[in-house]
CSV table of C-alpha atoms in Angstrom, one decimal:
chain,number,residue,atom,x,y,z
H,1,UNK,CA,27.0,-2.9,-3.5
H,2,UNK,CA,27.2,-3.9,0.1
H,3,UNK,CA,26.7,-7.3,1.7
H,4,UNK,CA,24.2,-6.2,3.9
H,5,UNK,CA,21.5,-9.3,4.8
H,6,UNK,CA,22.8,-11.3,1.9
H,7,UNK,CA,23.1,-14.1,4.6
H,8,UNK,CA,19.1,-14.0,4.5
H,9,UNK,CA,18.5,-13.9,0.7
H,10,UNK,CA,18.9,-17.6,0.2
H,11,UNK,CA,16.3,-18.7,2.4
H,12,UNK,CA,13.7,-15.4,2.0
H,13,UNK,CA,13.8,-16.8,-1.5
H,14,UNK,CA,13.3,-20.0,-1.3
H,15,UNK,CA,9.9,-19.7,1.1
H,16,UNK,CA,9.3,-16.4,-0.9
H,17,UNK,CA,9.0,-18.7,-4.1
H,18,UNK,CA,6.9,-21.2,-2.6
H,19,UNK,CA,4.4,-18.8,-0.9
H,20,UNK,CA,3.9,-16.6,-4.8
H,21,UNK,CA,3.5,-20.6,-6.3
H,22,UNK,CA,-0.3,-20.4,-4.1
H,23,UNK,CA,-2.4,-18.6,-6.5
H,24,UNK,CA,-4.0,-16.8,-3.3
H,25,UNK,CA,-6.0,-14.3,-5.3
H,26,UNK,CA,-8.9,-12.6,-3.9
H,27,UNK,CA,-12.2,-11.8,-5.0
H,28,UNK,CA,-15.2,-9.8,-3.8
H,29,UNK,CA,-17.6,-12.7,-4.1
H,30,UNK,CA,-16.1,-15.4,-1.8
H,31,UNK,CA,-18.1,-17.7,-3.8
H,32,UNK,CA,-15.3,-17.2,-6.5
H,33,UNK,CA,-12.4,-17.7,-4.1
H,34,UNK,CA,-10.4,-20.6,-4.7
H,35,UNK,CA,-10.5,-21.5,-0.6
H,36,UNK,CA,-7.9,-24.8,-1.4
H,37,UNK,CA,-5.4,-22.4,-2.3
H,38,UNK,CA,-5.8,-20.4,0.8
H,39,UNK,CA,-5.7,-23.1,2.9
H,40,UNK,CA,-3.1,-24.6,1.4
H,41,UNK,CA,-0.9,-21.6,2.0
H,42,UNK,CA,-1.7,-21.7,5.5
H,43,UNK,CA,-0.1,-25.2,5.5
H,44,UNK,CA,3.2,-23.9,3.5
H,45,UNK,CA,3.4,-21.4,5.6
H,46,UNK,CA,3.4,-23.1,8.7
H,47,UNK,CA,6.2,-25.7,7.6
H,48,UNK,CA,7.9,-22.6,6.7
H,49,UNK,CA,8.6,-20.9,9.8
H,50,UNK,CA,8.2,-24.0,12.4
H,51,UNK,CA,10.1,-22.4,15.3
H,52,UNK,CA,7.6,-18.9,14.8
H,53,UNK,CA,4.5,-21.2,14.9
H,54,UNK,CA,6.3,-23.2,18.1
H,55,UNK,CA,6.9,-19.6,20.0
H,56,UNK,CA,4.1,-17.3,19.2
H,57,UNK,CA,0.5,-17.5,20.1
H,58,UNK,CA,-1.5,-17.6,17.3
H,59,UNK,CA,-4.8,-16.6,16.5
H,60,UNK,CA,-7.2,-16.4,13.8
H,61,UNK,CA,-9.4,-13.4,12.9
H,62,UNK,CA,-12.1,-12.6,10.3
H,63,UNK,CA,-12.7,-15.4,7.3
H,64,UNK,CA,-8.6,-16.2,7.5
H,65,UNK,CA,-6.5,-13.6,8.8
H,66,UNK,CA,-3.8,-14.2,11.6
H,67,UNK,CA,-2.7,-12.4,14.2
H,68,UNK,CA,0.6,-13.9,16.1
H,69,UNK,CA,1.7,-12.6,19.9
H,70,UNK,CA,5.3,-12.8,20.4
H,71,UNK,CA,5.5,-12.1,24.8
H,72,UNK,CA,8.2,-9.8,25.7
H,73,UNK,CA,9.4,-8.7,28.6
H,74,UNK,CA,7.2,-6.1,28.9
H,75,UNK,CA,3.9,-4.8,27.4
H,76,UNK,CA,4.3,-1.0,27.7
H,77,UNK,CA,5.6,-0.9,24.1
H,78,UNK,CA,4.1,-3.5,21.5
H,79,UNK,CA,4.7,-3.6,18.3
H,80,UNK,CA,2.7,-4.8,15.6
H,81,UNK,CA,4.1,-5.6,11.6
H,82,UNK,CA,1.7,-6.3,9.1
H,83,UNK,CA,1.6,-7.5,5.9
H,84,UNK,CA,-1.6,-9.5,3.7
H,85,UNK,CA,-0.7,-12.7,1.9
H,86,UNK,CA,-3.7,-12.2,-1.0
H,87,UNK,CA,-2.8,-11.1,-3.9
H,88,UNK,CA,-5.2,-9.2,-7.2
H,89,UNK,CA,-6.2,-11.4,-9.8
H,90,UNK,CA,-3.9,-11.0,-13.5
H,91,UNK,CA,-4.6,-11.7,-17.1
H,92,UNK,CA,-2.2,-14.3,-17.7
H,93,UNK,CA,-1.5,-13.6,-21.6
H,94,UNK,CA,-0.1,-10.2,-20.7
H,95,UNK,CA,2.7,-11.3,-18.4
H,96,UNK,CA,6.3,-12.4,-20.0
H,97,UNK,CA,5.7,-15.9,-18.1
H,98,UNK,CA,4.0,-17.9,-15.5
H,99,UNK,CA,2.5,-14.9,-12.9
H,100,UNK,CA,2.8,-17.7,-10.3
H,101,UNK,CA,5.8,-19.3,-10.9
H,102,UNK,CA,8.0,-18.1,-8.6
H,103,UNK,CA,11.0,-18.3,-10.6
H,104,UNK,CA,14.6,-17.6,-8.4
H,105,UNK,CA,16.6,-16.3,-11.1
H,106,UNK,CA,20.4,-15.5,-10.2
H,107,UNK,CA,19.2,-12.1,-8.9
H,108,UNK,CA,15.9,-11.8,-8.0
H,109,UNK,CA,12.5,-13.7,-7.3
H,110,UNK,CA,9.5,-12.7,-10.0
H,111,UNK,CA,5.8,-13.6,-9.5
H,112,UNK,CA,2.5,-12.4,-8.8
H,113,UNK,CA,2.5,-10.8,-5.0
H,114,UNK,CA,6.3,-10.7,-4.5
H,115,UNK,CA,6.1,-6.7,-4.1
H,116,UNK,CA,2.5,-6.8,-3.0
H,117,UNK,CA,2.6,-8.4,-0.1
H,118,UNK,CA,4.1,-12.0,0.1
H,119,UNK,CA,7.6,-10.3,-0.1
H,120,UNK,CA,6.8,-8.0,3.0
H,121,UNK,CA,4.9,-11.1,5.1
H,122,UNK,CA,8.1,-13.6,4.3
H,123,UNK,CA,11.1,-10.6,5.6
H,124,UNK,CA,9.1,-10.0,9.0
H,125,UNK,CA,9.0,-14.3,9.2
H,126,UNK,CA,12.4,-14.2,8.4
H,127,UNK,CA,13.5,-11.9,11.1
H,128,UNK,CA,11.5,-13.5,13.4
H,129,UNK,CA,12.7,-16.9,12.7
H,130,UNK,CA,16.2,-16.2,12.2
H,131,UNK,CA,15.8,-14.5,15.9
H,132,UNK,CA,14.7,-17.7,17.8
H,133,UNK,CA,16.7,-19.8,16.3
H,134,UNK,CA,19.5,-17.3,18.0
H,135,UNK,CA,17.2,-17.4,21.3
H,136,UNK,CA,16.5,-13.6,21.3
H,137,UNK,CA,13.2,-13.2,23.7
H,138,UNK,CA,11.7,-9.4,23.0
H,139,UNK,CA,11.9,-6.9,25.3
H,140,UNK,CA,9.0,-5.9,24.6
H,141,UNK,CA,5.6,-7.5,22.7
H,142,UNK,CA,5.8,-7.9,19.1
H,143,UNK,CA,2.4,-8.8,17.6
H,144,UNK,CA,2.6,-9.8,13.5
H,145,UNK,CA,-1.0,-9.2,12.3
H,146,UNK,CA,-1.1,-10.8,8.7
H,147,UNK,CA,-4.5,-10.2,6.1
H,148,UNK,CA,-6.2,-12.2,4.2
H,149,UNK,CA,-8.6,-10.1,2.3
H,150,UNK,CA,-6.8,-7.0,1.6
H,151,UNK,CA,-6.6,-6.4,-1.8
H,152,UNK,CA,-10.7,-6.2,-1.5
H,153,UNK,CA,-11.3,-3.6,1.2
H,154,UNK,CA,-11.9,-6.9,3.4
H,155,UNK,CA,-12.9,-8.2,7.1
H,156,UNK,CA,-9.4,-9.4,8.4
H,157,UNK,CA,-7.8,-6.4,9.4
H,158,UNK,CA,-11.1,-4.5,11.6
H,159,UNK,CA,-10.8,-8.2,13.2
H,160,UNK,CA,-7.5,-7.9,14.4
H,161,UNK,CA,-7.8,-4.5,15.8
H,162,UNK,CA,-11.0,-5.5,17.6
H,163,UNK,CA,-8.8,-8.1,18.7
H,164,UNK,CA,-6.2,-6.3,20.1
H,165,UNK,CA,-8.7,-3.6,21.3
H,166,UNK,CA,-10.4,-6.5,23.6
H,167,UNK,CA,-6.8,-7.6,25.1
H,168,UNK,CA,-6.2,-3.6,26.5
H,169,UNK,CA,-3.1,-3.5,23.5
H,170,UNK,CA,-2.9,0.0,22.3
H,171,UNK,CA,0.2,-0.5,20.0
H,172,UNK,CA,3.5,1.7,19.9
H,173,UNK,CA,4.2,1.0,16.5
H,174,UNK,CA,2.0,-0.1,13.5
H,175,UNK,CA,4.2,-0.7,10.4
H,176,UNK,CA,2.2,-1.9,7.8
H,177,UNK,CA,3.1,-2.0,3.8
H,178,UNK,CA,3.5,1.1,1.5
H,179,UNK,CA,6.4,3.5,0.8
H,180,UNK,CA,9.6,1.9,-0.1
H,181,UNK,CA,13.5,3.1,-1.4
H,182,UNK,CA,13.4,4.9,-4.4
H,183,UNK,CA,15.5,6.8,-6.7
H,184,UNK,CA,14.6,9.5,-9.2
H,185,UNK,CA,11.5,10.8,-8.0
H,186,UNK,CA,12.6,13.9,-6.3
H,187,UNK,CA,14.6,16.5,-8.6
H,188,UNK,CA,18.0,17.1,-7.5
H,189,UNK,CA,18.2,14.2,-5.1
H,190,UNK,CA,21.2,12.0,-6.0
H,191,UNK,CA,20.5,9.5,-2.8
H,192,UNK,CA,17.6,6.9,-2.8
H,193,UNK,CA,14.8,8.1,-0.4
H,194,UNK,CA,13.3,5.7,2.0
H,195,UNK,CA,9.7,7.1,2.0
H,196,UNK,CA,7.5,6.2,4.5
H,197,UNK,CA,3.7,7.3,4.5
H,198,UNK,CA,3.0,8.7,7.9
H,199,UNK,CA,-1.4,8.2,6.1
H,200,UNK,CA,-3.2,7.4,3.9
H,201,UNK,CA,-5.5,9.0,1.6
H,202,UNK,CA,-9.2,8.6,1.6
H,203,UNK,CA,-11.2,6.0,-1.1
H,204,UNK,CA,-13.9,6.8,-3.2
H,205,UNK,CA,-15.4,4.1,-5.5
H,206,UNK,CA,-18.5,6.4,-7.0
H,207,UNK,CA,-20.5,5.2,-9.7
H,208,UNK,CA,-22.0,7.6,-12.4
H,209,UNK,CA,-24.8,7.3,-13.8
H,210,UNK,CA,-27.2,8.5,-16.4
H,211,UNK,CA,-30.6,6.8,-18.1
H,212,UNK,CA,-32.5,7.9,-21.4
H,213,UNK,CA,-35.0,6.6,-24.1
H,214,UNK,CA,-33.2,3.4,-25.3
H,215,UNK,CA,-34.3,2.3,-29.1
H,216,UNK,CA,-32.9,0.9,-32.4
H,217,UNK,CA,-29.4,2.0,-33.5
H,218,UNK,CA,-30.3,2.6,-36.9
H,219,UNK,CA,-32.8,6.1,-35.6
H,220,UNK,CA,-30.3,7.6,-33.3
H,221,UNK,CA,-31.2,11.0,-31.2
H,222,UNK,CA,-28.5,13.4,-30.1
H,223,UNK,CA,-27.9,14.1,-26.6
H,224,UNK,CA,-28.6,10.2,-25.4
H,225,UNK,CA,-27.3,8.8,-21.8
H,226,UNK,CA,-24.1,7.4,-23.5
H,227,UNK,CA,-23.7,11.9,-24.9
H,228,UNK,CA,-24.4,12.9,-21.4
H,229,UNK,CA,-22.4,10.4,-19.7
H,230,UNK,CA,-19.4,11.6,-22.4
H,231,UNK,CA,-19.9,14.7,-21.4
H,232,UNK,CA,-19.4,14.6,-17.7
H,233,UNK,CA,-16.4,12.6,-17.5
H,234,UNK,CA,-15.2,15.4,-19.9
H,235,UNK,CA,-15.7,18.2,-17.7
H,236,UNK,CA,-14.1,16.0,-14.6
H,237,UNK,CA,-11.0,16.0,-17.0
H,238,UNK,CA,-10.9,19.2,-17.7
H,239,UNK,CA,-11.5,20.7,-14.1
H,240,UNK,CA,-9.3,18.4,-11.8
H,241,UNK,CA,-9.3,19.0,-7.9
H,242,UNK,CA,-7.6,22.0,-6.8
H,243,UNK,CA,-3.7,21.1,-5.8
H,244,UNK,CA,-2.7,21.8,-2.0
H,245,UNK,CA,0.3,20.6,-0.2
H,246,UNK,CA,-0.2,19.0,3.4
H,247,UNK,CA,1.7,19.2,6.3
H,248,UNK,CA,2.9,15.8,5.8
H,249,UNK,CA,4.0,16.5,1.8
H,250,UNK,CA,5.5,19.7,3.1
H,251,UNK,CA,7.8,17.8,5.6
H,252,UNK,CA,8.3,15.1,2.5
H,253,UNK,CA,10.0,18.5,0.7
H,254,UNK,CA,11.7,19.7,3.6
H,255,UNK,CA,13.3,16.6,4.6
H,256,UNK,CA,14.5,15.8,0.8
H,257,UNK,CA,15.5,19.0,0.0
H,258,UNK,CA,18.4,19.3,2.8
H,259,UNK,CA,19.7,16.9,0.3
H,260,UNK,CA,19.6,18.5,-2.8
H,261,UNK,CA,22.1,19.8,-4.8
H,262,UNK,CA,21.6,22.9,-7.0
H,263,UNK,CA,20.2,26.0,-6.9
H,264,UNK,CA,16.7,23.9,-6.4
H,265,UNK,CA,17.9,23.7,-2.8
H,266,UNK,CA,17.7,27.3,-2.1
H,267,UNK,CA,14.4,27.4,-3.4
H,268,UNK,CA,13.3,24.1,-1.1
H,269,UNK,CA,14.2,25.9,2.2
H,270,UNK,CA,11.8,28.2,1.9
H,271,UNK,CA,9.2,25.6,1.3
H,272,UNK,CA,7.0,27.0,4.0
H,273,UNK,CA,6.5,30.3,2.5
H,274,UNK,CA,6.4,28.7,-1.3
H,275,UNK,CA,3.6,26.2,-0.6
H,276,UNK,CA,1.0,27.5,-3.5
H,277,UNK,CA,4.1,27.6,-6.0
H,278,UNK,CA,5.4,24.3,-5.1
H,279,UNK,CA,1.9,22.7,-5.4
H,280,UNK,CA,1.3,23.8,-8.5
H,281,UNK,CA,5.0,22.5,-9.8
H,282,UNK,CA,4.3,19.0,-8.1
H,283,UNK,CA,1.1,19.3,-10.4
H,284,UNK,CA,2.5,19.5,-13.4
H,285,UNK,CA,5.6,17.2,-13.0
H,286,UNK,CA,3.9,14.3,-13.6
H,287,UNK,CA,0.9,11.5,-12.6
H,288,UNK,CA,2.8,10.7,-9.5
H,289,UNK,CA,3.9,13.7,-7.9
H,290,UNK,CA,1.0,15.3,-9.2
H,291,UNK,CA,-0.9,12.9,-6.8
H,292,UNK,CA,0.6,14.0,-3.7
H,293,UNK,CA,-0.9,17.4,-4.3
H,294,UNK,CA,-4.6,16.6,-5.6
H,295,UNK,CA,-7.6,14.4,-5.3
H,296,UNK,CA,-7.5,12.3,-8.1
H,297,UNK,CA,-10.1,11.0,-9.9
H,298,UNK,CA,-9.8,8.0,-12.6
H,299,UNK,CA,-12.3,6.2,-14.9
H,300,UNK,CA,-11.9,2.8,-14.6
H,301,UNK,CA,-14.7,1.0,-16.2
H,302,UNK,CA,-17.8,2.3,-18.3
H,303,UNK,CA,-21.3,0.1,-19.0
H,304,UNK,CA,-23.5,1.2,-21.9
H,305,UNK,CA,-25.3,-0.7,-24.6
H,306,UNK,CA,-25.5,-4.7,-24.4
H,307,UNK,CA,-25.4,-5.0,-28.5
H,308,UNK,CA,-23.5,-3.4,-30.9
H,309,UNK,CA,-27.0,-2.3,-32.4
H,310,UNK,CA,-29.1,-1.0,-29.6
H,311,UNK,CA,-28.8,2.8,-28.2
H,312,UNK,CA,-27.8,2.0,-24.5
H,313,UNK,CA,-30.9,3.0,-22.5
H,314,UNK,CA,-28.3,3.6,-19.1
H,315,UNK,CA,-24.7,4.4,-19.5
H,316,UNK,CA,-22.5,4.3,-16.7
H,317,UNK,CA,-19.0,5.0,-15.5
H,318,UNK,CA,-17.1,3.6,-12.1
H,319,UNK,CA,-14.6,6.3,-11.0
H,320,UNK,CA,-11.8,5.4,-8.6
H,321,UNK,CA,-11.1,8.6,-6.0
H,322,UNK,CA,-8.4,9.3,-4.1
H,323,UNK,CA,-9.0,11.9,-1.6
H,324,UNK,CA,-6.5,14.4,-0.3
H,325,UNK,CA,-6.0,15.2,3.1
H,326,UNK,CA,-8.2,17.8,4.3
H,327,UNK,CA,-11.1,16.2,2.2
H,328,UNK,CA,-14.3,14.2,3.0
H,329,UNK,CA,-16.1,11.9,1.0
H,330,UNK,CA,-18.8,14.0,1.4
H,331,UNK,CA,-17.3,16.9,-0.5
H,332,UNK,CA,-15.9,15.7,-3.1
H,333,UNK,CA,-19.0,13.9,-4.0
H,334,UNK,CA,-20.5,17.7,-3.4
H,335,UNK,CA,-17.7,18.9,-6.0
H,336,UNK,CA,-18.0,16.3,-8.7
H,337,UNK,CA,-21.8,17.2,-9.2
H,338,UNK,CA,-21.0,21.0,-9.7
H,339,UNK,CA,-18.0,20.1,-12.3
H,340,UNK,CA,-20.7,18.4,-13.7
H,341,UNK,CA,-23.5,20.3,-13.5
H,342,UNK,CA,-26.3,18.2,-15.0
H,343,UNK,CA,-29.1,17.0,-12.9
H,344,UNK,CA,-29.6,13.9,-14.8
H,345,UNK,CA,-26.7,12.6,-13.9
H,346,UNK,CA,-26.8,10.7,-10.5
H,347,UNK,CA,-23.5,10.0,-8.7
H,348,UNK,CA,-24.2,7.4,-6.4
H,349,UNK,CA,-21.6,6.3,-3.7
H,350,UNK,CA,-20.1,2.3,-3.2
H,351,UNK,CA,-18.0,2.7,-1.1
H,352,UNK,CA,-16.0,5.7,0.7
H,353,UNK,CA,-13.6,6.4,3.4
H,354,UNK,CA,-12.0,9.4,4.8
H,355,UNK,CA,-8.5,10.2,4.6
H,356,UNK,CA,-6.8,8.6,7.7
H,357,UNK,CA,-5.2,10.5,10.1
H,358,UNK,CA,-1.4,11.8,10.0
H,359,UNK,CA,1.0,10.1,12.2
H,360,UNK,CA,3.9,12.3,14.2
H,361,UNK,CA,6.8,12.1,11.5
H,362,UNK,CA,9.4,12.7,14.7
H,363,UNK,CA,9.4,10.7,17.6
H,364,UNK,CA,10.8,7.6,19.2
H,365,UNK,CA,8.5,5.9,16.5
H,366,UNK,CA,9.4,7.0,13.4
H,367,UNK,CA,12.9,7.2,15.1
H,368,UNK,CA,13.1,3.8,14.9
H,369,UNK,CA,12.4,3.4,11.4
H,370,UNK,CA,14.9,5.9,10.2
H,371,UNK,CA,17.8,3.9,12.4
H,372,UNK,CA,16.4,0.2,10.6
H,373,UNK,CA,16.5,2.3,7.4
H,374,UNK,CA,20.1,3.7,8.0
H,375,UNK,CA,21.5,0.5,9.0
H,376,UNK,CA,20.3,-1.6,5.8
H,377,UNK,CA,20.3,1.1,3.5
H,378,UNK,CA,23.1,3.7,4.8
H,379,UNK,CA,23.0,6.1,1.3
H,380,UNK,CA,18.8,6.2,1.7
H,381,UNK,CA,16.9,9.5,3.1
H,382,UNK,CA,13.9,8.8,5.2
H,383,UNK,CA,11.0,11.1,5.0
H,384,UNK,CA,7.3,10.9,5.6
H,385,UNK,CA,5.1,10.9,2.9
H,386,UNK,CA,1.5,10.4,2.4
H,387,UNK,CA,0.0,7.3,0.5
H,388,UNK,CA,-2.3,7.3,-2.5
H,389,UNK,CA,-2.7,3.6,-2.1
H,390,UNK,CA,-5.5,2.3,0.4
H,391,UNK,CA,-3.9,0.0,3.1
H,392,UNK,CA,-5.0,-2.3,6.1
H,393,UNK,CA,-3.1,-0.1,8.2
H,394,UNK,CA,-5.7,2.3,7.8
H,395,UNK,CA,-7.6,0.7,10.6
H,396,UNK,CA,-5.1,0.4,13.3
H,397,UNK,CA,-5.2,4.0,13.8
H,398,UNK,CA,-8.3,3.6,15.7
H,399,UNK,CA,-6.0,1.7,18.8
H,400,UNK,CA,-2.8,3.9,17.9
H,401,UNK,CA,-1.2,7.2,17.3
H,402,UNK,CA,1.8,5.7,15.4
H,403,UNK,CA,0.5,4.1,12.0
H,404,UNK,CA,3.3,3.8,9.0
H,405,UNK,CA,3.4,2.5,5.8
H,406,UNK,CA,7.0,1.1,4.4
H,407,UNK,CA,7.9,-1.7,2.4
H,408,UNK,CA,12.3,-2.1,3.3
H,409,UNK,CA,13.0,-3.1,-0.4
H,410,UNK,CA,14.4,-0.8,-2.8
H,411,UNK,CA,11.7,-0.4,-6.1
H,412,UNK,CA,12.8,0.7,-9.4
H,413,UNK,CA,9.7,2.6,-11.3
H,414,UNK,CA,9.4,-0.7,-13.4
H,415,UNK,CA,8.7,-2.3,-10.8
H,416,UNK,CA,6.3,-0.1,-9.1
H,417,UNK,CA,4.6,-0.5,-12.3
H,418,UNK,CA,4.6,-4.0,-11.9
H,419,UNK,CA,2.5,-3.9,-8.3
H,420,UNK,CA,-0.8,-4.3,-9.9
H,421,UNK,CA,0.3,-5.0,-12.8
H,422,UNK,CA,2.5,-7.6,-15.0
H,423,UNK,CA,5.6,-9.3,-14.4
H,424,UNK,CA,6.2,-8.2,-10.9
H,425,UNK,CA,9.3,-9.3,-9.5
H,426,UNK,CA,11.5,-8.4,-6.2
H,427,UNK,CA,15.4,-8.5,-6.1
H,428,UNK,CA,16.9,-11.0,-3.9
H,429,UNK,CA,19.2,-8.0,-2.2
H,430,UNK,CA,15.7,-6.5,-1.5
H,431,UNK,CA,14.7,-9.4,0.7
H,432,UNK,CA,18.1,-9.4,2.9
H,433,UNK,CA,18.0,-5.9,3.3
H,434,UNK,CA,14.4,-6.6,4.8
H,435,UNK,CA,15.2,-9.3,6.4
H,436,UNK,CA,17.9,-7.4,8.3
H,437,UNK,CA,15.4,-4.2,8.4
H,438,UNK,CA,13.2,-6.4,10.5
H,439,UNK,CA,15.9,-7.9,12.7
H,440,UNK,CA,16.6,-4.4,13.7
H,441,UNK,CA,13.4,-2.7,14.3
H,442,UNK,CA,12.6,-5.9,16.4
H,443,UNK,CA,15.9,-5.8,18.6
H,444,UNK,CA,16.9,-2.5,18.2
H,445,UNK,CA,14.5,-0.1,19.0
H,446,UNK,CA,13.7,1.7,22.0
């Protein structure tokens, strides 16, 4: 283990801890929002990083984002970092202790929003911070854009980049949140790879819905809503989205598979002419991989009956879509109701978005990420990848061509797991090595 940024873990922590001790968790109805606790981040926040707030020009956008302009010597080049500071609500009984603690243990930092984002907003601050207090000016604008509403598809981020759209900035670089150094998810690769999503897939929230003669439980009929409703969500199981691997998960393999050992690395460079083959081994590898290559659809909620003793009159199921590149809301919605080919069911859509665009994976831009990764994490790979997860960064492709996603802390699967879900925790190495990821991009680049 190297010492790389450990001279930054101390303090990351410390503002780290107090920042995940805000319960800032968001909710769709803002009338559920605990707006103290937002507020009262702000204020930790600002006592936080005193010589950022003193420097950079700050502004707010949408209910609570903010969007900080660091001048540099020139404009020709800005470059914006993003992070969000809210975090998704938890179920307190299922986590090993207090989700908003913030508990510094002898090796790492554990608490609701340390990987997702609080971790990510406190490494850029850090650079930032640790930078003036050294009296670096940028050469060139730096712009930290930092949400407020992420985790529910929110306001703050289309604000920014209006924002930045009304000053004339069309940003060089957009790295926002997303891929991070892993190990293990790539057979044959004995190095961690640094994976950084180059877009985003697209979002479907689609609900599903069928109605019938309601009645007693006691006379039930076959064939009811809650049978019909059964039925389709079986047949979306059984006939998943066809598998195809994109340009950008082609350049993934590519890039990965110069480093494999084996007779697997014969195989990977002739990726081009194995596409179909590899697709369909992605599939069956696993839930994660076999994400890269597919739309995925999951059931996450289903409404029926409201007593144990009535036949529900209206079932209905809320499926969570990710759509692969190439796709459209439109047709997958279009696929789903021939899988399921029954007329009573009605598919209607909540919300949608298409796949994002795909950002050059060579460059200047992505350049510059792979010489931040190399210094603070010398054994790691970079290569592009695309995201299944929906991000803010999503919207600043509309002002850029450069768009990534990369979180500079290395991620065990446990705690990948853990984003989302229960005792998430980051390792304090993890927060120097971003710290020092940061410093670098910032100072660094081209």
């Amino acid at each position: 283990m190297t010492d790389i940024g450990t001279q930054f873990q101390q303090r990351a922590a410390e503002h780290l801890s107090a920042l995940v001790r805000i319960p800032t968790v968001s909710h769709p109805d803002p009338g559920h929002q605990d707006d103290v606790a937002f507020a009262r981040f702000v204020k930790t926040f600002e006592a936080s990083y005193p010589l950022l707030h003193e420097h950079l020009d700050r502004t707010t956008v949408g209910p609570g984002g903010l969007l900080f302009h660091w001048a540099g010597d020139s404009a020709e080049k800005p470059l914006v970092l993003m992070a969000h500071w809210d975090v998704v609500p938890v179920v307190e009984s299922d986590w090993s202790e207090d989700p908003f603690s913030g508990r510094v243990s002898a090796t790492d930092v554990h608490g609701r929003g340390t990987l997702d984002d609080k971790g990510s907003l406190v490494v850029i601050c850090e650079a930032v911070e640790t930078l003036l207090a050294e009296g670096y000016s940028p050469e060139q604008d730096v712009y930290l854009s930092f949400g407020c509403d992420e985790e529910v598809a929110g306001t703050a981020a289309v604000e920014a980049v209006d924002e930045l759209r009304s000053r004339g900035v069309t940003p060089w670089l957009v790295i926002d949140e997303g891929g991070a150094v892993v190990e293990g998810v790539f057979p044959g690769l004995r190095r961690p790879a640094a994976l950084v999503g180059v877009a985003e897939k697209g979002l479907l929230d689609l609900e599903i819905t069928t109605a019938d003669q309601g009645g007693h439980a006691a006379m039930p009929r076959q064939g009811g809503a809650v049978a019909r409703l059964a039925r389709a969500i079986g047949r979306l199981d059984q006939h998943p989205f066809p598998v195809t691997l994109t340009d950008p998960a082609l350049a993934m393999v590519e890039t990965l598979g110069e480093h494999v050992r084996g007779p697997l690395r014969a195989v990977l460079s002739r990726a081009g002419s194995l596409r179909p083959a590899l697709a369909q081994a992605f599939a069956r590898m696993g839930p994660e991989t076999a994400a890269v290559v597919r739309t995925t659809v999951a059931i996450t909620r289903l409404e029926g009956s409201p007593a144990a003793n009535v036949i529900a009159a209206r079932a209905t199921a809320h499926a969570n879509i990710r759509i692969q590149l190439g796709e459209t809301v439109e047709s997958v919605v279009a696929r789903l109701g021939d899988v399921i080919k029954d007329r009573t069911i009605e598919l209607r859509v909540v919300s949608g978005s298409n796949p994002t665009s795909v950002s050059p994976s060579d460059g200047e831009q992505f350049d510059a990420i792979r010489s931040a990764v190399a210094v603070t994490y010398p054994d790691a790979v970079t290569a592009p990848y695309v995201m299944m997860q929906a991000s803010d960064a999503r919207h600043f492709h509309a002002i850029s061509d450069h768009v990534y996603r990369f979180s500079p802390f290395a991620m065990t699967r446990e705690q990948r797991d853990s984003i989302h879900g229960v005792d998430e925790y980051i390792s304090l190495d993890a927060l120097g090595r971003g710290v020092a990821f940061y410093r670098h991009l910032i100072a660094e680049r081209p």
